[in-house]
Amino acid sequence: HGRYLYLYRDFWVPGYVLTGVISFQQNFQAKDTEIILVTFPKSGTTWLKALVYSIVNRKIFSFDNTPLNTSNVHELVPFLELNLYLNGLNPDLSGIPSPRVFTTHVPYPSLPESIKSTTCRIVYLCRNPFDNFISLWHFLMRTRPKDLEPLSLEYCFDKFCTGTCGYGPFWDHFLGFWNESLKNPNKVLFLMYEDMKMDNKLQMKRLADFLGYPFSENEEKEGVIEKISKFCSFEGMRDLQPNNSGDKVAERFDVASYFRKGEVGDWMNYLTPSMADRLKKVVEEKLRGSGLNLKLFG
Ligand code: A3P
């Protein structure tokens, strides 16, 4: 049923996307030139999509004629299991121009074999779980079918802390890609939302270098990085016409609901000290010894 979570392999999948996840896993054929963006839901996927799309296409489009002005970002950089493989489809992706940029929320161990065996690159964006949770709760509330009871913050928080939410547990998600990025840094780039907020220019350079589209000295002098950064900023993206025109992602989620506040630390307006303490303990316990240090602010 679309409204339940299913334990599939070792993670929880929302029912409405289960066929999409399985079909994607079994049918997707990655090419060497592919770029796969991976995130835990509500960790800044929309932002990463806009940045990567703008970086790899910057020689083709100017800001005046970028397709981002006319199509919503989720159409240009589709979710594999949600936009393309939903309903058991095996879509013909051959018409999509190279470099193809796709997104998924599927954890590392369950990615299709072709993503692992080709030289395609994976960019992972991770967000501190406090803000990630608050963002998720707002999104669930906003997109929940109207005939269902609202979800309390406390209920959702408990599920999040025990790992029982879509694509959870979040710690397994983070660690799968973190460990892979340590083993194979040319394959997986691990980014943090908070770093992107703090020093967007530096993180964009890392991204561009990793993807094989480095910024030239001339581009740096001309302020190309700053221009892309501004164009893809929260305000810049939110105010683009196609992102607030009523378009839906997979005929389900309003594109506008992917833009809420876009800040670091909003969790402080919602979590009680004891909730923050509980989540901090979960994070510390699960990430101990991994070398992954999240800026928790808690
Ligand atoms: P908040 O709910 O904290 O505002 P996703 O894209 O993975 O669904 O994540 C959505 C979160 O990213 C939301 O967080 C949203 O506001 C934020 N976001 C969307 N676009 C952004 C941008 N260009 N820059 C920074 N944050 C952005």
Coordinates of C-alpha atoms and ligand atoms in Angstrom, one line a residue:
H1 CA 0.0 0.0 0.0
G2 CA 1.3 3.5 -0.9
R3 CA 1.0 4.8 2.6
Y4 CA 3.2 2.3 4.4
L5 CA 6.9 1.9 4.8
Y6 CA 8.4 -1.4 3.6
L7 CA 11.7 -2.9 4.8
Y8 CA 13.4 -3.7 1.5
R9 CA 16.9 -5.3 1.8
D10 CA 18.3 -3.2 4.6
F11 CA 16.4 0.1 4.4
W12 CA 12.9 1.4 4.6
V13 CA 11.1 2.4 1.4
P14 CA 7.9 4.4 1.2
G15 CA 5.2 2.2 -0.4
Y16 CA 4.5 4.6 -3.3
V17 CA 8.0 4.3 -4.6
L18 CA 8.8 0.6 -3.9
T19 CA 8.2 -0.5 -7.5
G20 CA 10.3 2.4 -8.6
V21 CA 13.2 1.4 -6.3
I22 CA 13.2 -2.2 -7.4
S23 CA 12.8 -1.4 -11.1
F24 CA 15.6 1.2 -11.0
Q25 CA 17.8 -1.3 -9.2
Q26 CA 17.2 -4.1 -11.7
N27 CA 17.1 -2.1 -14.9
F28 CA 19.2 1.0 -14.8
Q29 CA 22.3 0.9 -17.0
A30 CA 24.8 3.5 -16.0
K31 CA 27.2 4.9 -18.6
D32 CA 30.8 5.9 -17.8
T33 CA 30.0 9.5 -18.3
E34 CA 27.0 9.5 -15.9
I35 CA 26.7 11.7 -12.9
I36 CA 24.6 10.3 -10.0
L37 CA 23.6 12.6 -7.2
V38 CA 22.6 10.8 -4.0
T39 CA 21.0 12.2 -0.9
F40 CA 18.9 11.3 2.1
P41 CA 15.5 13.0 1.5
K42 CA 15.5 16.7 2.5
S43 CA 19.2 17.1 2.7
G44 CA 19.5 19.6 -0.1
T45 CA 18.9 17.5 -3.2
T46 CA 17.2 20.3 -5.1
W47 CA 20.2 22.6 -4.5
L48 CA 22.7 20.0 -5.5
K49 CA 20.8 19.3 -8.7
A50 CA 20.8 23.0 -9.7
L51 CA 24.5 23.4 -9.0
V52 CA 25.6 20.3 -10.8
Y53 CA 23.3 21.0 -13.8
S54 CA 24.7 24.5 -14.0
I55 CA 28.3 23.5 -13.6
V56 CA 28.4 20.8 -16.3
N57 CA 26.2 22.8 -18.8
R58 CA 27.8 26.2 -18.3
K59 CA 29.6 26.2 -21.6
I60 CA 26.3 25.4 -23.4
F61 CA 23.8 27.7 -21.7
S62 CA 24.0 31.3 -20.4
F63 CA 21.9 32.4 -17.5
D64 CA 19.5 33.9 -19.9
N65 CA 18.8 30.8 -21.8
T66 CA 19.4 28.0 -19.3
P67 CA 16.5 25.5 -19.3
L68 CA 16.4 26.1 -15.5
N69 CA 14.4 29.2 -16.5
T70 CA 11.7 27.2 -18.2
S71 CA 11.7 23.8 -16.6
N72 CA 11.7 22.8 -13.0
V73 CA 14.9 21.4 -11.7
H74 CA 13.4 18.0 -10.9
E75 CA 12.5 17.6 -14.6
L76 CA 16.0 18.4 -15.8
V77 CA 17.7 16.2 -13.2
P78 CA 15.1 13.5 -12.6
F79 CA 14.8 11.2 -9.6
L80 CA 15.5 7.8 -11.0
E81 CA 13.2 5.7 -8.8
L82 CA 10.6 8.4 -8.5
N83 CA 10.4 10.2 -11.9
L84 CA 11.7 7.5 -14.2
Y85 CA 11.3 4.0 -12.9
L86 CA 8.1 4.4 -10.9
N87 CA 5.4 1.8 -11.8
G88 CA 7.9 -0.8 -12.8
L89 CA 8.8 1.1 -15.9
N90 CA 12.1 0.6 -17.7
P91 CA 12.3 3.9 -19.5
D92 CA 14.4 4.5 -22.6
L93 CA 16.9 7.1 -21.5
S94 CA 18.9 7.2 -24.7
G95 CA 17.5 10.6 -25.8
I96 CA 18.9 12.4 -22.7
P97 CA 22.0 14.3 -23.7
S98 CA 25.3 13.5 -22.1
P99 CA 26.5 14.1 -19.4
R100 CA 23.4 12.7 -18.0
V101 CA 22.7 13.8 -14.4
F102 CA 20.4 11.8 -12.3
T103 CA 19.4 11.6 -8.7
T104 CA 18.5 8.8 -6.3
H105 CA 17.9 8.3 -2.6
V106 CA 18.8 4.6 -2.7
P107 CA 21.6 3.7 -0.2
Y108 CA 25.0 2.5 -1.5
P109 CA 24.6 -1.2 -1.0
S110 CA 21.4 -1.3 -3.0
L111 CA 22.5 0.8 -6.0
P112 CA 22.4 -0.9 -9.3
E113 CA 25.5 -2.9 -10.1
S114 CA 26.2 -0.7 -13.2
I115 CA 26.6 2.4 -11.1
K116 CA 29.4 0.6 -9.1
S117 CA 31.1 -1.1 -12.0
T118 CA 31.3 1.8 -14.5
T119 CA 33.4 4.9 -14.0
C120 CA 30.3 7.1 -13.5
R121 CA 30.6 9.4 -10.6
I122 CA 28.6 9.7 -7.4
V123 CA 28.1 13.0 -5.5
Y124 CA 26.7 12.5 -2.1
L125 CA 25.2 15.4 -0.1
C126 CA 24.8 15.0 3.6
R127 CA 23.0 17.4 6.0
N128 CA 23.1 17.5 9.8
P129 CA 20.3 15.2 11.0
F130 CA 18.7 17.9 13.2
D131 CA 17.9 20.2 10.3
N132 CA 17.3 17.2 8.0
F133 CA 14.6 15.9 10.3
I134 CA 12.8 19.3 10.7
S135 CA 12.9 19.7 6.9
L136 CA 11.5 16.2 6.5
W137 CA 8.7 16.7 9.0
H138 CA 7.6 19.9 7.3
F139 CA 7.7 18.2 3.9
L140 CA 5.7 15.2 5.2
M141 CA 3.1 17.5 6.7
R142 CA 2.8 19.6 3.6
T143 CA 2.5 16.7 1.2
R144 CA 0.5 14.3 3.4
P145 CA -2.9 13.2 1.9
K146 CA -5.6 15.5 3.3
D147 CA -7.7 12.5 4.6
L148 CA -5.0 11.4 7.0
E149 CA -4.4 12.7 10.5
P150 CA -1.5 15.2 10.8
L151 CA 1.7 13.7 12.0
S152 CA 3.0 15.0 15.3
L153 CA 6.5 16.2 15.6
E154 CA 7.1 13.9 18.5
Y155 CA 5.9 10.8 16.6
C156 CA 8.0 11.6 13.5
F157 CA 11.0 12.3 15.7
D158 CA 10.8 9.0 17.4
K159 CA 10.6 7.2 14.1
F160 CA 13.5 9.2 12.7
C161 CA 15.7 8.4 15.8
T162 CA 14.9 4.7 15.5
G163 CA 15.7 4.8 11.7
T164 CA 12.1 4.0 10.6
C165 CA 11.5 6.5 7.9
G166 CA 11.8 6.6 4.1
Y167 CA 15.3 5.5 3.1
G168 CA 16.3 5.2 6.7
P169 CA 18.1 4.6 8.9
F170 CA 19.8 7.9 8.1
W171 CA 23.1 6.8 9.7
D172 CA 23.5 3.8 7.4
H173 CA 22.7 6.1 4.5
F174 CA 25.4 8.6 5.5
L175 CA 28.0 5.9 6.4
G176 CA 27.6 3.8 3.2
F177 CA 28.6 6.8 1.1
W178 CA 31.1 8.1 3.6
N179 CA 33.0 4.8 3.7
E180 CA 32.9 4.5 0.0
S181 CA 34.3 8.1 -0.5
L182 CA 37.2 7.1 1.7
K183 CA 37.9 4.0 -0.2
N184 CA 37.4 5.5 -3.6
P185 CA 37.6 9.3 -3.6
N186 CA 37.6 9.4 -7.4
K187 CA 34.3 7.7 -7.4
V188 CA 32.4 9.2 -4.6
L189 CA 32.5 12.9 -3.5
F190 CA 31.0 13.5 0.0
L191 CA 29.7 17.0 0.6
M192 CA 28.0 18.6 3.5
Y193 CA 25.0 21.0 3.3
E194 CA 26.5 23.2 6.0
D195 CA 29.8 23.5 4.2
M196 CA 28.0 24.4 1.1
K197 CA 26.2 27.2 3.0
M198 CA 29.4 28.4 4.7
D199 CA 31.7 28.4 1.7
N200 CA 29.8 27.8 -1.4
K201 CA 32.6 28.8 -3.7
L202 CA 35.1 26.3 -2.3
Q203 CA 32.5 23.5 -2.4
M204 CA 31.6 24.3 -6.0
K205 CA 35.3 24.2 -7.0
R206 CA 35.5 20.7 -5.3
L207 CA 32.4 19.7 -7.2
A208 CA 33.6 21.0 -10.6
D209 CA 37.1 19.4 -10.1
F210 CA 35.6 16.1 -9.1
L211 CA 33.2 16.0 -12.1
G212 CA 35.9 16.8 -14.6
Y213 CA 34.6 20.3 -15.3
P214 CA 37.1 22.5 -13.4
F215 CA 36.8 26.3 -13.4
S216 CA 39.5 27.9 -15.4
E217 CA 41.5 30.9 -14.1
N218 CA 39.7 33.1 -16.6
E219 CA 36.3 31.9 -15.4
E220 CA 37.4 32.6 -11.8
K221 CA 38.4 36.1 -12.8
E222 CA 35.1 36.6 -14.5
G223 CA 33.2 35.6 -11.4
V224 CA 31.5 32.6 -13.0
I225 CA 31.5 30.6 -9.7
E226 CA 29.8 33.5 -7.9
K227 CA 27.2 33.8 -10.6
I228 CA 26.3 30.1 -10.6
S229 CA 26.3 30.2 -6.8
K230 CA 23.9 33.2 -6.7
F231 CA 21.7 31.7 -9.5
C232 CA 21.4 28.4 -7.6
S233 CA 20.9 30.0 -4.1
F234 CA 17.8 29.3 -2.2
E235 CA 16.1 32.7 -3.1
G236 CA 17.4 32.5 -6.7
M237 CA 15.9 29.0 -7.2
R238 CA 12.7 29.5 -5.2
D239 CA 11.8 32.6 -7.3
L240 CA 12.3 31.0 -10.7
Q241 CA 8.9 30.7 -12.4
P242 CA 9.0 26.9 -13.1
N243 CA 9.7 26.2 -9.4
N244 CA 6.5 27.8 -8.2
S245 CA 4.2 27.2 -11.1
G246 CA 2.3 24.3 -9.6
D247 CA 4.4 21.6 -11.3
K248 CA 4.6 18.3 -9.5
V249 CA 7.4 15.8 -9.0
A250 CA 6.2 12.4 -10.2
E251 CA 2.6 13.8 -10.2
R252 CA 2.8 13.7 -6.4
F253 CA 4.8 16.5 -4.8
D254 CA 4.4 20.2 -5.5
V255 CA 7.8 21.5 -6.7
A256 CA 7.3 24.6 -4.5
S257 CA 7.4 22.3 -1.4
Y258 CA 11.1 21.7 -2.1
F259 CA 11.8 25.3 -1.1
R260 CA 11.0 26.1 2.5
K261 CA 13.6 28.0 4.4
G262 CA 17.0 26.7 3.3
E263 CA 18.9 27.6 6.5
V264 CA 21.2 26.0 9.0
G265 CA 20.0 25.6 12.6
D266 CA 16.2 25.9 12.1
W267 CA 15.9 22.8 14.3
M268 CA 16.5 25.0 17.3
N269 CA 13.0 26.5 16.8
Y270 CA 11.4 23.0 17.1
L271 CA 13.3 20.4 19.1
T272 CA 13.3 20.5 22.9
P273 CA 16.6 20.1 24.7
S274 CA 15.8 16.5 25.6
M275 CA 14.9 15.7 21.9
A276 CA 18.2 17.3 20.8
D277 CA 20.0 15.3 23.4
R278 CA 18.5 12.1 22.2
L279 CA 19.3 12.7 18.6
K280 CA 22.9 13.8 19.5
K281 CA 23.4 10.5 21.3
V282 CA 22.1 8.5 18.4
V283 CA 24.4 10.3 16.0
E284 CA 27.4 9.9 18.3
E285 CA 26.8 6.3 18.9
K286 CA 26.2 5.4 15.2
L287 CA 29.0 7.4 13.8
R288 CA 31.6 6.5 16.4
G289 CA 34.9 5.4 14.9
S290 CA 33.8 6.3 11.3
G291 CA 35.7 9.5 11.1
L292 CA 32.6 11.3 9.9
N293 CA 32.2 14.4 11.9
L294 CA 28.9 16.2 11.5
K295 CA 28.5 19.7 12.7
L296 CA 25.7 19.1 15.2
F297 CA 25.4 22.6 16.8
G298 CA 23.5 20.8 19.6
Ligands
A3P1 P1 14.4 23.3 4.7 O1 13.1 22.5 4.8 O2 15.3 23.2 5.9 O3 14.2 24.7 4.3 P2 15.6 18.3 -0.7 O4 15.9 19.2 -1.9 O5 16.6 17.2 -0.5 O6 14.2 17.8 -0.8 O7 15.8 19.2 0.5 C1 14.9 20.3 0.7 C2 15.6 21.3 1.7 O8 16.6 22.0 1.0 C3 14.7 22.3 2.3 O9 15.2 22.6 3.5 C4 14.8 23.4 1.2 O10 14.4 24.6 1.7 C5 16.3 23.4 1.0 N1 16.7 24.0 -0.2 C6 16.1 24.0 -1.4 N2 16.8 24.7 -2.3 C7 17.9 25.2 -1.7 C8 18.9 26.0 -2.1 N3 19.0 26.5 -3.4 N4 19.9 26.4 -1.2 C9 19.8 25.9 0.0 N5 18.8 25.1 0.5 C10 17.8 24.8 -0.4

